[in-house]
Amino acid sequence: METKDNRYINWFQYSGISVIITLNPLHWCWVPGVRREPNDGWPSPNERTWSVSWLFLTIRGWVDNGDW
């Protein structure tokens, strides 16, 4: 049986943030935007992904506990 601490460690282990820099100005987002991205690859049942974009910068974050 999993302890409460192990569940929190799993959420921390499988979650993350990435920063994406786009160098081509033709692909920049001129209007700031926030969106929730769909799970269309190999989704985990508890995975949630969001991204924030403006100009050349995109910050993408996801939370997941590693369940498949």
mmCIF file of C-alpha atoms in Angstrom:
data_model
loop_
_atom_site.group_PDB
_atom_site.id
_atom_site.type_symbol
_atom_site.label_atom_id
_atom_site.label_comp_id
_atom_site.label_asym_id
_atom_site.label_seq_id
_atom_site.Cartn_x
_atom_site.Cartn_y
_atom_site.Cartn_z
ATOM 1 C CA MET A 1 0.000 0.000 0.000
ATOM 2 C CA GLU A 2 1.321 3.380 -0.983
ATOM 3 C CA THR A 3 1.862 5.999 1.672
ATOM 4 C CA LYS A 4 0.734 9.586 1.318
ATOM 5 C CA ASP A 5 4.352 10.769 0.949
ATOM 6 C CA ASN A 6 5.002 8.342 -1.918
ATOM 7 C CA ARG A 7 1.972 9.684 -3.799
ATOM 8 C CA TYR A 8 3.310 13.238 -3.513
ATOM 9 C CA ILE A 9 6.741 12.096 -4.682
ATOM 10 C CA ASN A 10 5.156 10.486 -7.767
ATOM 11 C CA TRP A 11 3.331 13.720 -8.631
ATOM 12 C CA PHE A 12 6.593 15.662 -8.242
ATOM 13 C CA GLN A 13 8.633 13.097 -10.201
ATOM 14 C CA TYR A 14 6.394 12.994 -13.289
ATOM 15 C CA SER A 15 5.448 16.691 -13.470
ATOM 16 C CA GLY A 16 7.495 19.468 -14.981
ATOM 17 C CA ILE A 17 7.938 22.783 -16.781
ATOM 18 C CA SER A 18 9.599 23.498 -20.105
ATOM 19 C CA VAL A 19 10.582 26.823 -21.641
ATOM 20 C CA ILE A 20 10.504 27.052 -25.440
ATOM 21 C CA ILE A 21 12.151 29.905 -27.364
ATOM 22 C CA THR A 22 11.066 30.372 -30.991
ATOM 23 C CA LEU A 23 13.635 32.167 -33.130
ATOM 24 C CA ASN A 24 11.537 32.556 -36.301
ATOM 25 C CA PRO A 25 9.390 35.728 -35.969
ATOM 26 C CA LEU A 26 6.812 34.288 -38.390
ATOM 27 C CA HIS A 27 5.849 31.758 -35.677
ATOM 28 C CA TRP A 28 5.622 34.222 -32.788
ATOM 29 C CA CYS A 29 2.331 34.697 -30.915
ATOM 30 C CA TRP A 30 1.646 38.424 -31.086
ATOM 31 C CA VAL A 31 -1.314 38.143 -28.728
ATOM 32 C CA PRO A 32 -0.635 36.589 -25.304
ATOM 33 C CA GLY A 33 -2.479 33.336 -24.783
ATOM 34 C CA VAL A 34 -3.102 30.579 -22.277
ATOM 35 C CA ARG A 35 -4.435 27.180 -23.277
ATOM 36 C CA ARG A 36 -4.967 23.707 -21.942
ATOM 37 C CA GLU A 37 -3.479 21.175 -24.324
ATOM 38 C CA PRO A 38 -5.283 17.924 -25.144
ATOM 39 C CA ASN A 39 -3.840 14.533 -24.242
ATOM 40 C CA ASP A 40 -3.581 13.017 -27.705
ATOM 41 C CA GLY A 41 -0.278 11.129 -27.622
ATOM 42 C CA TRP A 42 0.046 8.446 -24.962
ATOM 43 C CA PRO A 43 -1.990 10.106 -22.264
ATOM 44 C CA SER A 44 -1.889 9.178 -18.650
ATOM 45 C CA PRO A 45 -5.323 9.233 -16.992
ATOM 46 C CA ASN A 46 -4.214 11.968 -14.558
ATOM 47 C CA GLU A 47 -2.039 14.078 -16.893
ATOM 48 C CA ARG A 48 -2.907 17.754 -17.363
ATOM 49 C CA THR A 49 -0.925 20.115 -19.611
ATOM 50 C CA TRP A 50 -1.113 23.905 -19.934
ATOM 51 C CA SER A 51 0.909 26.434 -21.920
ATOM 52 C CA VAL A 52 1.366 30.201 -21.884
ATOM 53 C CA SER A 53 2.686 31.926 -25.021
ATOM 54 C CA TRP A 54 3.673 35.438 -25.939
ATOM 55 C CA LEU A 55 6.009 36.619 -28.692
ATOM 56 C CA PHE A 56 8.983 34.226 -28.863
ATOM 57 C CA LEU A 57 8.451 32.562 -25.463
ATOM 58 C CA THR A 58 6.272 29.583 -24.547
ATOM 59 C CA ILE A 59 6.161 28.149 -21.048
ATOM 60 C CA ARG A 60 4.593 24.710 -20.850
ATOM 61 C CA GLY A 61 3.758 22.920 -17.635
ATOM 62 C CA TRP A 62 2.273 19.537 -16.909
ATOM 63 C CA VAL A 63 1.240 17.589 -13.860
ATOM 64 C CA ASP A 64 1.074 13.825 -13.760
ATOM 65 C CA ASN A 65 1.412 11.056 -11.190
ATOM 66 C CA GLY A 66 2.864 8.423 -13.528
ATOM 67 C CA ASP A 67 -0.189 6.149 -13.761
ATOM 68 C CA TRP A 68 -0.537 4.382 -17.095
#
